[in-house]
PDB file of C-alpha atoms in Angstrom:
ATOM      1  CA  MET A   1      22.624  16.701 -15.965  1.00  0.00           C
ATOM      2  CA  GLY A   2      23.930  15.489 -18.925  1.00  0.00           C
ATOM      3  CA  TYR A   3      22.818  16.667 -22.556  1.00  0.00           C
ATOM      4  CA  ARG A   4      20.677  13.825 -23.293  1.00  0.00           C
ATOM      5  CA  ARG A   5      18.728  13.981 -19.962  1.00  0.00           C
ATOM      6  CA  LYS A   6      18.135  17.819 -20.419  1.00  0.00           C
ATOM      7  CA  LEU A   7      17.348  17.650 -24.475  1.00  0.00           C
ATOM      8  CA  ARG A   8      14.455  15.016 -22.780  1.00  0.00           C
ATOM      9  CA  ILE A   9      13.151  17.158 -20.526  1.00  0.00           C
ATOM     10  CA  VAL A  10      12.535  19.829 -22.795  1.00  0.00           C
ATOM     11  CA  ILE A  11      11.106  17.504 -25.023  1.00  0.00           C
ATOM     12  CA  GLY A  12       8.825  16.412 -22.365  1.00  0.00           C
ATOM     13  CA  ILE A  13       7.591  20.117 -21.460  1.00  0.00           C
ATOM     14  CA  PHE A  14       6.860  20.499 -25.217  1.00  0.00           C
ATOM     15  CA  LYS A  15       4.836  17.390 -25.318  1.00  0.00           C
ATOM     16  CA  ASP A  16       2.880  18.618 -22.192  1.00  0.00           C
ATOM     17  CA  LYS A  17       2.250  21.813 -24.123  1.00  0.00           C
ATOM     18  CA  ALA A  18       0.886  20.664 -26.990  1.00  0.00           C
ATOM     19  CA  SER A  19      -1.210  17.583 -24.976  1.00  0.00           C
ATOM     20  CA  LEU A  20      -2.884  21.040 -23.380  1.00  0.00           C
ATOM     21  CA  ILE A  21      -3.311  23.040 -26.508  1.00  0.00           C
ATOM     22  CA  LYS A  22      -5.308  19.590 -27.857  1.00  0.00           C
ATOM     23  CA  THR A  23      -7.792  19.540 -24.715  1.00  0.00           C
ATOM     24  CA  THR A  24      -8.008  23.297 -24.841  1.00  0.00           C
ATOM     25  CA  LEU A  25      -9.178  22.595 -29.004  1.00  0.00           C
ATOM     26  CA  SER A  26     -11.239  19.861 -28.005  1.00  0.00           C
ATOM     27  CA  THR A  27     -14.981  19.950 -28.382  1.00  0.00           C
ATOM     28  CA  LYS A  28     -15.408  17.880 -25.465  1.00  0.00           C
ATOM     29  CA  SER A  29     -14.908  20.645 -22.918  1.00  0.00           C
ATOM     30  CA  HIS A  30     -15.622  18.737 -19.981  1.00  0.00           C
ATOM     31  CA  ALA A  31     -13.466  16.325 -20.183  1.00  0.00           C
ATOM     32  CA  SER A  32     -10.579  18.292 -21.965  1.00  0.00           C
ATOM     33  CA  SER A  33     -10.644  20.239 -18.286  1.00  0.00           C
ATOM     34  CA  ILE A  34     -10.398  17.109 -16.561  1.00  0.00           C
ATOM     35  CA  ARG A  35      -7.148  15.708 -18.742  1.00  0.00           C
ATOM     36  CA  ARG A  36      -5.417  19.487 -18.458  1.00  0.00           C
ATOM     37  CA  VAL A  37      -5.708  18.845 -14.711  1.00  0.00           C
ATOM     38  CA  ILE A  38      -4.177  15.201 -15.107  1.00  0.00           C
ATOM     39  CA  ILE A  39      -1.377  16.589 -17.340  1.00  0.00           C
ATOM     40  CA  ARG A  40      -0.527  19.370 -14.983  1.00  0.00           C
ATOM     41  CA  ALA A  41      -0.548  17.097 -12.172  1.00  0.00           C
ATOM     42  CA  THR A  42       1.575  14.539 -13.866  1.00  0.00           C
ATOM     43  CA  SER A  43       3.762  16.951 -15.803  1.00  0.00           C
ATOM     44  CA  HIS A  44       7.197  16.100 -17.361  1.00  0.00           C
ATOM     45  CA  GLY A  45      10.354  18.062 -16.723  1.00  0.00           C
ATOM     46  CA  ALA A  46      12.685  17.534 -13.854  1.00  0.00           C
ATOM     47  CA  PRO A  47      11.544  14.965 -11.134  1.00  0.00           C
ATOM     48  CA  SER A  48      10.142  17.538  -8.727  1.00  0.00           C
ATOM     49  CA  LEU A  49       7.479  16.874  -6.458  1.00  0.00           C
ATOM     50  CA  THR A  50       3.927  17.291  -7.750  1.00  0.00           C
ATOM     51  CA  SER A  51       2.875  20.872  -6.184  1.00  0.00           C
ATOM     52  CA  ASP A  52       0.128  20.769  -3.093  1.00  0.00           C
ATOM     53  CA  ASN A  53      -2.413  22.964  -5.545  1.00  0.00           C
ATOM     54  CA  ARG A  54      -1.961  20.463  -8.172  1.00  0.00           C
ATOM     55  CA  ILE A  55      -2.482  17.477  -6.357  1.00  0.00           C
ATOM     56  CA  ALA A  56      -5.824  19.332  -4.662  1.00  0.00           C
ATOM     57  CA  ALA A  57      -7.159  20.032  -8.367  1.00  0.00           C
ATOM     58  CA  VAL A  58      -6.996  16.359  -8.735  1.00  0.00           C
ATOM     59  CA  LEU A  59      -8.900  15.641  -5.354  1.00  0.00           C
ATOM     60  CA  SER A  60     -11.320  18.714  -6.201  1.00  0.00           C
ATOM     61  CA  LEU A  61     -12.696  16.463  -9.069  1.00  0.00           C
ATOM     62  CA  GLY A  62     -13.678  13.840  -6.419  1.00  0.00           C
ATOM     63  CA  GLN A  63     -16.250  16.494  -5.200  1.00  0.00           C
ATOM     64  CA  GLY A  64     -18.675  16.647  -8.217  1.00  0.00           C
ATOM     65  CA  SER A  65     -20.714  13.858 -10.161  1.00  0.00           C
ATOM     66  CA  ARG A  66     -20.019  10.099 -10.405  1.00  0.00           C
ATOM     67  CA  ALA A  67     -19.179  10.794 -13.847  1.00  0.00           C
ATOM     68  CA  THR A  68     -16.824  13.432 -13.139  1.00  0.00           C
ATOM     69  CA  ALA A  69     -15.061  11.111 -10.648  1.00  0.00           C
ATOM     70  CA  SER A  70     -14.813   8.441 -13.438  1.00  0.00           C
ATOM     71  CA  ALA A  71     -13.484  10.582 -15.819  1.00  0.00           C
ATOM     72  CA  CYS A  72     -10.576  11.675 -13.255  1.00  0.00           C
ATOM     73  CA  ILE A  73      -9.769   8.142 -12.985  1.00  0.00           C
ATOM     74  CA  GLN A  74      -9.704   7.353 -16.427  1.00  0.00           C
ATOM     75  CA  ALA A  75      -7.735  10.060 -17.575  1.00  0.00           C
ATOM     76  CA  LEU A  76      -4.898   9.515 -14.670  1.00  0.00           C
ATOM     77  CA  MET A  77      -4.991   5.735 -15.953  1.00  0.00           C
ATOM     78  CA  ASP A  78      -4.373   6.578 -19.511  1.00  0.00           C
ATOM     79  CA  ARG A  79      -1.847   9.082 -18.379  1.00  0.00           C
ATOM     80  CA  LEU A  80       0.084   6.443 -16.252  1.00  0.00           C
ATOM     81  CA  HIS A  81      -0.338   3.578 -18.800  1.00  0.00           C
ATOM     82  CA  GLY A  82       0.577   5.706 -21.640  1.00  0.00           C
ATOM     83  CA  THR A  83       3.815   7.019 -20.465  1.00  0.00           C
ATOM     84  CA  LYS A  84       7.200   5.478 -20.717  1.00  0.00           C
ATOM     85  CA  ASN A  85       8.823   8.311 -19.001  1.00  0.00           C
ATOM     86  CA  ALA A  86       9.630   7.393 -15.218  1.00  0.00           C
ATOM     87  CA  THR A  87       9.119  10.939 -13.465  1.00  0.00           C
ATOM     88  CA  VAL A  88       5.789  10.995 -15.409  1.00  0.00           C
ATOM     89  CA  ALA A  89       4.812   7.553 -14.155  1.00  0.00           C
ATOM     90  CA  LEU A  90       5.994   8.187 -10.691  1.00  0.00           C
ATOM     91  CA  LYS A  91       3.781  11.654 -10.588  1.00  0.00           C
ATOM     92  CA  CYS A  92       0.876   9.565 -11.672  1.00  0.00           C
ATOM     93  CA  LEU A  93       1.344   6.614  -8.763  1.00  0.00           C
ATOM     94  CA  TYR A  94       1.785   9.548  -6.231  1.00  0.00           C
ATOM     95  CA  ALA A  95      -1.290  11.095  -7.377  1.00  0.00           C
ATOM     96  CA  VAL A  96      -3.120   7.904  -6.999  1.00  0.00           C
ATOM     97  CA  HIS A  97      -1.728   7.573  -3.446  1.00  0.00           C
ATOM     98  CA  ASN A  98      -3.548  10.724  -2.684  1.00  0.00           C
ATOM     99  CA  VAL A  99      -6.241   9.587  -3.960  1.00  0.00           C
ATOM    100  CA  ILE A 100      -6.459   6.813  -1.998  1.00  0.00           C
ATOM    101  CA  ALA A 101      -5.405   8.474   1.328  1.00  0.00           C
ATOM    102  CA  LYS A 102      -7.223  11.898   0.766  1.00  0.00           C
ATOM    103  CA  GLY A 103      -9.863  11.425  -1.893  1.00  0.00           C
ATOM    104  CA  SER A 104     -13.615  11.336  -1.403  1.00  0.00           C
ATOM    105  CA  PHE A 105     -15.616   8.283  -1.282  1.00  0.00           C
ATOM    106  CA  ILE A 106     -16.822   8.709  -4.626  1.00  0.00           C
ATOM    107  CA  LEU A 107     -13.393   9.466  -6.279  1.00  0.00           C
ATOM    108  CA  LYS A 108     -11.913   6.068  -4.126  1.00  0.00           C
ATOM    109  CA  ASP A 109     -15.122   3.683  -5.196  1.00  0.00           C
ATOM    110  CA  GLN A 110     -13.810   4.571  -8.630  1.00  0.00           C
ATOM    111  CA  LEU A 111     -10.415   3.942  -8.192  1.00  0.00           C
ATOM    112  CA  SER A 112     -11.150   0.448  -6.352  1.00  0.00           C
ATOM    113  CA  VAL A 113     -13.452  -0.796  -9.212  1.00  0.00           C
ATOM    114  CA  TYR A 114     -10.920   0.233 -11.967  1.00  0.00           C
ATOM    115  CA  PRO A 115     -10.919  -1.065 -14.563  1.00  0.00           C
ATOM    116  CA  SER A 116     -14.185  -3.157 -13.933  1.00  0.00           C
ATOM    117  CA  SER A 117     -13.429  -4.851 -10.814  1.00  0.00           C
ATOM    118  CA  GLY A 118     -10.012  -3.716  -9.477  1.00  0.00           C
ATOM    119  CA  GLY A 119      -7.968  -6.578  -8.556  1.00  0.00           C
ATOM    120  CA  ARG A 120      -4.217  -7.568  -8.085  1.00  0.00           C
ATOM    121  CA  ASN A 121      -2.013  -5.957 -10.605  1.00  0.00           C
ATOM    122  CA  PHE A 122      -4.653  -3.614 -11.910  1.00  0.00           C
ATOM    123  CA  LEU A 123      -2.362  -0.848 -12.075  1.00  0.00           C
ATOM    124  CA  ASN A 124      -0.571  -3.405 -14.796  1.00  0.00           C
ATOM    125  CA  MET A 125       3.165  -1.598 -14.181  1.00  0.00           C
ATOM    126  CA  SER A 126       5.086  -4.705 -13.688  1.00  0.00           C
ATOM    127  CA  ARG A 127       6.557  -4.394 -17.315  1.00  0.00           C
ATOM    128  CA  PHE A 128       7.276  -0.679 -17.013  1.00  0.00           C
ATOM    129  CA  ARG A 129      10.777   0.069 -18.110  1.00  0.00           C
ATOM    130  CA  ASP A 130      12.343   3.354 -18.729  1.00  0.00           C
ATOM    131  CA  GLY A 131      15.403   3.045 -20.852  1.00  0.00           C
ATOM    132  CA  SER A 132      16.258   6.122 -21.938  1.00  0.00           C
ATOM    133  CA  ASP A 133      19.264   6.215 -19.080  1.00  0.00           C
ATOM    134  CA  HIS A 134      20.767   4.201 -16.586  1.00  0.00           C
ATOM    135  CA  GLU A 135      19.163   6.552 -14.079  1.00  0.00           C
ATOM    136  CA  ASN A 136      15.741   6.192 -15.371  1.00  0.00           C
ATOM    137  CA  TRP A 137      16.344   2.374 -15.602  1.00  0.00           C
ATOM    138  CA  GLU A 138      16.979   2.376 -11.521  1.00  0.00           C
ATOM    139  CA  ILE A 139      14.021   4.415 -11.181  1.00  0.00           C
ATOM    140  CA  SER A 140      11.481   2.141 -13.305  1.00  0.00           C
ATOM    141  CA  SER A 141      11.954  -0.290 -10.148  1.00  0.00           C
ATOM    142  CA  TRP A 142      10.696   2.060  -7.790  1.00  0.00           C
ATOM    143  CA  VAL A 143       7.652   2.730 -10.303  1.00  0.00           C
ATOM    144  CA  ARG A 144       6.998  -0.867 -10.267  1.00  0.00           C
ATOM    145  CA  TRP A 145       7.440  -0.999  -6.422  1.00  0.00           C
ATOM    146  CA  TYR A 146       5.114   1.585  -6.031  1.00  0.00           C
ATOM    147  CA  ALA A 147       2.478   0.313  -8.021  1.00  0.00           C
ATOM    148  CA  GLY A 148       2.701  -2.805  -6.383  1.00  0.00           C
ATOM    149  CA  VAL A 149       2.507  -1.279  -2.936  1.00  0.00           C
ATOM    150  CA  LEU A 150      -0.271   1.036  -3.665  1.00  0.00           C
ATOM    151  CA  GLU A 151      -2.366  -2.478  -5.423  1.00  0.00           C
ATOM    152  CA  GLN A 152      -1.883  -4.340  -1.982  1.00  0.00           C
ATOM    153  CA  ASN A 153      -2.959  -1.191  -0.268  1.00  0.00           C
ATOM    154  CA  LEU A 154      -6.387  -1.339  -2.108  1.00  0.00           C
ATOM    155  CA  MET A 155      -6.788  -5.211  -1.619  1.00  0.00           C
ATOM    156  CA  VAL A 156      -5.990  -4.904   1.980  1.00  0.00           C
ATOM    157  CA  SER A 157      -8.521  -1.849   2.274  1.00  0.00           C
ATOM    158  CA  ARG A 158     -11.455  -3.932   0.790  1.00  0.00           C
ATOM    159  CA  LEU A 159     -10.494  -7.138   3.083  1.00  0.00           C
ATOM    160  CA  LEU A 160     -10.546  -4.744   6.105  1.00  0.00           C
ATOM    161  CA  GLY A 161     -13.467  -2.957   4.904  1.00  0.00           C
ATOM    162  CA  HIS A 162     -11.867   0.459   5.760  1.00  0.00           C
ATOM    163  CA  TYR A 163      -9.266   2.231   4.107  1.00  0.00           C
ATOM    164  CA  LEU A 164      -5.742   2.035   5.897  1.00  0.00           C
ATOM    165  CA  CYS A 165      -5.247   6.004   6.166  1.00  0.00           C
ATOM    166  CA  SER A 166      -8.528   6.188   8.388  1.00  0.00           C
ATOM    167  CA  PRO A 167     -10.259   9.209   9.346  1.00  0.00           C
ATOM    168  CA  PRO A 168      -9.432  10.782  12.693  1.00  0.00           C
ATOM    169  CA  GLY A 169     -12.346   9.561  14.038  1.00  0.00           C
ATOM    170  CA  ALA A 170     -11.647   5.756  13.574  1.00  0.00           C
ATOM    171  CA  LYS A 171      -9.905   4.632  16.899  1.00  0.00           C
ATOM    172  CA  ASP A 172      -7.778   1.870  17.582  1.00  0.00           C
ATOM    173  CA  ASP A 173     -10.507   1.157  20.291  1.00  0.00           C
ATOM    174  CA  ASP A 174     -13.054   0.802  17.578  1.00  0.00           C
ATOM    175  CA  LYS A 175     -10.939  -1.259  15.270  1.00  0.00           C
ATOM    176  CA  ARG A 176     -10.572  -3.513  18.314  1.00  0.00           C
ATOM    177  CA  GLY A 177     -14.250  -3.890  19.154  1.00  0.00           C
ATOM    178  CA  LYS A 178     -14.642  -4.919  15.325  1.00  0.00           C
ATOM    179  CA  VAL A 179     -12.210  -7.381  15.259  1.00  0.00           C
ATOM    180  CA  SER A 180     -13.061  -8.930  18.856  1.00  0.00           C
ATOM    181  CA  VAL A 181     -16.161 -10.243  17.137  1.00  0.00           C
ATOM    182  CA  LEU A 182     -14.366 -11.759  14.552  1.00  0.00           C
ATOM    183  CA  SER A 183     -13.958 -15.734  13.971  1.00  0.00           C
ATOM    184  CA  ASN A 184     -10.235 -16.696  14.690  1.00  0.00           C
ATOM    185  CA  LEU A 185     -10.527 -17.918  11.209  1.00  0.00           C
ATOM    186  CA  ASP A 186     -10.977 -14.517   9.843  1.00  0.00           C
ATOM    187  CA  ILE A 187      -8.696 -12.909  12.067  1.00  0.00           C
ATOM    188  CA  LEU A 188      -5.805 -15.038  10.810  1.00  0.00           C
ATOM    189  CA  ASN A 189      -6.795 -14.383   7.340  1.00  0.00           C
ATOM    190  CA  GLY A 190      -6.699 -10.743   7.993  1.00  0.00           C
ATOM    191  CA  VAL A 191      -3.176 -11.051   9.279  1.00  0.00           C
ATOM    192  CA  ASP A 192      -2.096 -12.869   6.406  1.00  0.00           C
ATOM    193  CA  VAL A 193      -2.944 -10.460   4.097  1.00  0.00           C
ATOM    194  CA  LEU A 194      -1.625  -7.627   6.210  1.00  0.00           C
ATOM    195  CA  VAL A 195       1.480  -9.717   6.390  1.00  0.00           C
ATOM    196  CA  GLY A 196       1.572  -9.941   2.650  1.00  0.00           C
ATOM    197  CA  PHE A 197       1.468  -6.157   2.554  1.00  0.00           C
ATOM    198  CA  VAL A 198       4.579  -5.790   4.647  1.00  0.00           C
ATOM    199  CA  GLU A 199       5.995  -8.162   2.238  1.00  0.00           C
ATOM    200  CA  GLN A 200       5.169  -5.999  -0.829  1.00  0.00           C
ATOM    201  CA  ILE A 201       6.728  -2.958   0.792  1.00  0.00           C
ATOM    202  CA  GLY A 202       9.713  -4.930   2.054  1.00  0.00           C
ATOM    203  CA  ASN A 203      10.376  -5.868  -1.694  1.00  0.00           C
ATOM    204  CA  VAL A 204      11.847  -2.462  -2.132  1.00  0.00           C
ATOM    205  CA  PRO A 205      14.704  -2.145  -4.971  1.00  0.00           C
ATOM    206  CA  GLU A 206      18.153  -2.495  -4.698  1.00  0.00           C
ATOM    207  CA  SER A 207      19.309   1.185  -5.397  1.00  0.00           C
ATOM    208  CA  LEU A 208      18.458   2.277  -2.130  1.00  0.00           C
ATOM    209  CA  HIS A 209      20.660   5.598  -2.874  1.00  0.00           C
ATOM    210  CA  LEU A 210      18.021   6.888  -5.462  1.00  0.00           C
ATOM    211  CA  ARG A 211      15.921   8.056  -2.165  1.00  0.00           C
ATOM    212  CA  ARG A 212      17.825  11.029  -2.964  1.00  0.00           C
ATOM    213  CA  ASN A 213      15.551  11.668  -5.695  1.00  0.00           C
ATOM    214  CA  SER A 214      12.229  14.015  -4.593  1.00  0.00           C
ATOM    215  CA  LEU A 215      10.020  11.790  -6.125  1.00  0.00           C
ATOM    216  CA  VAL A 216      11.125   8.408  -4.925  1.00  0.00           C
ATOM    217  CA  PHE A 217      11.733  10.300  -1.298  1.00  0.00           C
ATOM    218  CA  GLU A 218       7.840  11.330  -1.386  1.00  0.00           C
ATOM    219  CA  ALA A 219       6.915   7.714  -2.174  1.00  0.00           C
ATOM    220  CA  VAL A 220       8.824   6.360   0.558  1.00  0.00           C
ATOM    221  CA  ARG A 221       7.230   8.617   3.179  1.00  0.00           C
ATOM    222  CA  PHE A 222       4.040   8.260   1.964  1.00  0.00           C
ATOM    223  CA  VAL A 223       4.326   4.612   2.040  1.00  0.00           C
ATOM    224  CA  GLY A 224       6.110   4.761   5.536  1.00  0.00           C
ATOM    225  CA  GLU A 225       2.468   6.388   6.843  1.00  0.00           C
ATOM    226  CA  ASP A 226       0.663   3.096   5.679  1.00  0.00           C
ATOM    227  CA  TYR A 227       3.023   0.995   6.944  1.00  0.00           C
ATOM    228  CA  ARG A 228       2.226   2.983  10.467  1.00  0.00           C
ATOM    229  CA  SER A 229      -1.491   1.708   9.826  1.00  0.00           C
ATOM    230  CA  VAL A 230      -0.355  -1.758   8.916  1.00  0.00           C
ATOM    231  CA  GLN A 231       1.701  -2.134  11.898  1.00  0.00           C
ATOM    232  CA  ARG A 232      -1.221  -0.997  14.084  1.00  0.00           C
ATOM    233  CA  GLU A 233      -3.766  -3.315  12.573  1.00  0.00           C
ATOM    234  CA  ILE A 234      -1.125  -6.205  13.179  1.00  0.00           C
ATOM    235  CA  SER A 235      -0.933  -5.482  16.454  1.00  0.00           C
ATOM    236  CA  ILE A 236      -4.592  -5.405  17.130  1.00  0.00           C
ATOM    237  CA  ARG A 237      -5.047  -8.564  15.439  1.00  0.00           C
ATOM    238  CA  VAL A 238      -2.039 -10.364  17.040  1.00  0.00           C
ATOM    239  CA  GLY A 239      -3.136  -9.519  20.430  1.00  0.00           C
ATOM    240  CA  GLU A 240      -6.909 -10.254  20.161  1.00  0.00           C
ATOM    241  CA  LEU A 241      -5.336 -14.020  18.841  1.00  0.00           C
ATOM    242  CA  GLY A 242      -2.844 -13.947  21.674  1.00  0.00           C
ATOM    243  CA  GLU A 243      -5.690 -13.668  24.064  1.00  0.00           C
ATOM    244  CA  ARG A 244      -7.795 -16.594  21.761  1.00  0.00           C
ATOM    245  CA  MET A 245      -4.569 -18.893  21.630  1.00  0.00           C
ATOM    246  CA  VAL A 246      -6.023 -21.788  23.896  1.00  0.00           C
ATOM    247  CA  SER A 247      -8.710 -21.995  21.229  1.00  0.00           C
ATOM    248  CA  LEU A 248      -6.950 -21.986  18.276  1.00  0.00           C
ATOM    249  CA  SER A 249      -6.640 -25.312  16.629  1.00  0.00           C
ATOM    250  CA  GLY A 250      -3.600 -27.217  15.286  1.00  0.00           C
ATOM    251  CA  GLY A 251      -3.611 -25.775  11.678  1.00  0.00           C
ATOM    252  CA  GLU A 252      -4.611 -22.501  12.971  1.00  0.00           C
ATOM    253  CA  LEU A 253      -1.624 -22.360  15.238  1.00  0.00           C
ATOM    254  CA  ILE A 254       0.919 -23.340  12.333  1.00  0.00           C
ATOM    255  CA  GLN A 255      -1.041 -20.653  10.380  1.00  0.00           C
ATOM    256  CA  PHE A 256      -0.451 -17.968  13.206  1.00  0.00           C
ATOM    257  CA  SER A 257       3.200 -19.171  13.492  1.00  0.00           C
ATOM    258  CA  SER A 258       4.095 -18.798   9.870  1.00  0.00           C
ATOM    259  CA  CYS A 259       2.433 -14.982   9.818  1.00  0.00           C
ATOM    260  CA  LEU A 260       4.471 -13.993  12.785  1.00  0.00           C
ATOM    261  CA  LYS A 261       7.737 -15.353  11.169  1.00  0.00           C
ATOM    262  CA  ARG A 262       7.251 -13.844   7.823  1.00  0.00           C
ATOM    263  CA  THR A 263       6.646 -10.472   9.738  1.00  0.00           C
ATOM    264  CA  GLU A 264       9.926 -10.619  11.219  1.00  0.00           C
ATOM    265  CA  ASP A 265      11.668 -11.718   8.201  1.00  0.00           C
ATOM    266  CA  CYS A 266      10.598  -8.356   6.934  1.00  0.00           C
ATOM    267  CA  LYS A 267      12.184  -6.458   9.678  1.00  0.00           C
ATOM    268  CA  GLU A 268      15.896  -6.089   8.148  1.00  0.00           C
ATOM    269  CA  LYS A 269      14.774  -4.445   4.770  1.00  0.00           C
ATOM    270  CA  LEU A 270      12.179  -2.320   6.251  1.00  0.00           C
ATOM    271  CA  SER A 271      14.960  -0.710   8.796  1.00  0.00           C
ATOM    272  CA  SER A 272      16.849  -0.357   5.620  1.00  0.00           C
ATOM    273  CA  LEU A 273      14.071   1.650   3.525  1.00  0.00           C
ATOM    274  CA  PHE A 274      13.134   3.761   6.221  1.00  0.00           C
ATOM    275  CA  GLY A 275      15.944   3.681   8.511  1.00  0.00           C
ATOM    276  CA  ASN A 276      14.705   2.691  11.735  1.00  0.00           C
ATOM    277  CA  ARG A 277      12.072   5.947  11.602  1.00  0.00           C
ATOM    278  CA  LYS A 278       8.986   3.541  11.398  1.00  0.00           C
ATOM    279  CA  MET A 279      10.119   0.426  13.331  1.00  0.00           C
ATOM    280  CA  ASN A 280       7.468   0.579  16.256  1.00  0.00           C
ATOM    281  CA  GLU A 281       9.396  -1.427  18.549  1.00  0.00           C
ATOM    282  CA  GLU A 282       6.139  -2.159  20.449  1.00  0.00           C
ATOM    283  CA  LEU A 283       4.813  -4.191  17.865  1.00  0.00           C
ATOM    284  CA  TRP A 284       7.953  -6.295  17.762  1.00  0.00           C
ATOM    285  CA  GLU A 285       8.005  -7.116  20.980  1.00  0.00           C
ATOM    286  CA  LEU A 286       4.646  -8.215  21.073  1.00  0.00           C
ATOM    287  CA  ILE A 287       5.304 -10.406  18.026  1.00  0.00           C
ATOM    288  CA  ARG A 288       8.426 -11.785  19.935  1.00  0.00           C
ATOM    289  CA  GLU A 289       6.383 -12.204  23.226  1.00  0.00           C
ATOM    290  CA  THR A 290       3.308 -13.931  21.036  1.00  0.00           C
ATOM    291  CA  LYS A 291       5.671 -16.262  19.143  1.00  0.00           C
ATOM    292  CA  ILE A 292       7.026 -17.708  22.992  1.00  0.00           C
ATOM    293  CA  ASN A 293       3.579 -18.335  24.049  1.00  0.00           C
ATOM    294  CA  LEU A 294       2.458 -19.842  20.959  1.00  0.00           C
ATOM    295  CA  GLU A 295       5.271 -22.264  20.805  1.00  0.00           C
ATOM    296  CA  GLU A 296       4.750 -23.276  24.542  1.00  0.00           C
ATOM    297  CA  MET A 297       0.798 -23.692  23.450  1.00  0.00           C
ATOM    298  CA  MET A 298       1.670 -25.877  20.542  1.00  0.00           C
ATOM    299  CA  GLU A 299       3.886 -27.988  22.641  1.00  0.00           C
ATOM    300  CA  GLU A 300       1.392 -28.647  25.455  1.00  0.00           C
ATOM    301  CA  LYS A 301      -1.298 -29.297  22.404  1.00  0.00           C
ATOM    302  CA  ARG A 302       0.605 -31.864  21.157  1.00  0.00           C
ATOM    303  CA  LYS A 303       1.312 -33.598  24.568  1.00  0.00           C
ATOM    304  CA  GLY A 304      -2.387 -32.980  25.057  1.00  0.00           C
ATOM    305  CA  LYS A 305      -2.265 -30.908  28.178  1.00  0.00           C
ATOM    306  CA  VAL A 306      -4.756 -28.296  26.827  1.00  0.00           C
ATOM    307  CA  PRO A 307      -8.209 -29.054  26.485  1.00  0.00           C
ATOM    308  CA  ALA A 308     -10.091 -29.060  23.301  1.00  0.00           C
ATOM    309  CA  ILE A 309     -12.602 -26.416  23.208  1.00  0.00           C
ATOM    310  CA  MET A 310     -15.545 -26.449  20.774  1.00  0.00           C
ATOM    311  CA  GLU A 311     -18.725 -24.098  20.487  1.00  0.00           C
ATOM    312  CA  ASP A 312     -22.172 -25.417  21.113  1.00  0.00           C
ATOM    313  CA  ASN A 313     -25.582 -24.409  19.082  1.00  0.00           C
ATOM    314  CA  SER A 314     -25.780 -21.313  21.388  1.00  0.00           C
ATOM    315  CA  GLY A 315     -22.215 -19.993  20.256  1.00  0.00           C
ATOM    316  CA  GLU A 316     -20.860 -20.403  24.058  1.00  0.00           C
ATOM    317  CA  LEU A 317     -17.465 -22.116  24.217  1.00  0.00           C
ATOM    318  CA  THR A 318     -17.390 -25.556  25.850  1.00  0.00           C
ATOM    319  CA  ARG A 319     -14.193 -27.476  27.403  1.00  0.00           C
ATOM    320  CA  PHE A 320     -14.125 -30.908  27.767  1.00  0.00           C
ATOM    321  CA  GLY A 321     -10.918 -33.243  28.497  1.00  0.00           C
ATOM    322  CA  ARG A 322      -9.727 -35.730  26.340  1.00  0.00           C
TER     323      ARG A 322
END
């Protein structure tokens, strides 16, 4: 480690200590105690992983009132947006990810509506750059990538009606049951958003060697868990649409085909990122078989060999010839 980097770490540590002293002297004791928890969980210093105890302290702030949870998210976002340090930014995003995956409902709720209504790019890290040295400049690309993945995570969760990291009680059979009652268009739109998440994960920085950095490694591992959940969600919807293929319109068949192709286009990048550990060959086989059946169905519809299907007023499907 070079002299300049060591000096920067020491300066960062002193900044954290100064911030902690400032919160101790503050007259707003409750808000100050919350800021202390956030500072300790996102400290400067060597790029080592935040301890479980400090993450647990952040999550515990969601066990109280809505005001406390709101103050926690505000302090975390202030820390994220106020830093130019790649290590601090990654630790902030790691804390955000833990809120999404393990936080209480009230804490997740405060995060999902930040700053007022959530939305795309609300973490606002697309322009983050740490130019202190070459390595931190490269790590900055991982900060931007991680923030984009977390934003997409929240967007997908809002669409699905549940968080990707669902509680143990949420079984795939229950999810299939909920998907089975959706319209074709709703399922297709769900696939489209889920594939967008896969594309965001696959939009990985070129500096894959930096996965040796403990913070980057943990971010990738954590995102891998989300990716597993996304694979299951896609598999459920692709399977359902595969069974309904005959009822899809020409436009819906084209949209479905496009989603499958976009997913396959990500496979190589995802393999590079996760090292084949989270490839789920069953999903890729399902996509391959569905694409074959889809192409056959599109060809048959073009030739007029498939009867049109319409829904009558009672909601029953009715076939009629051409």
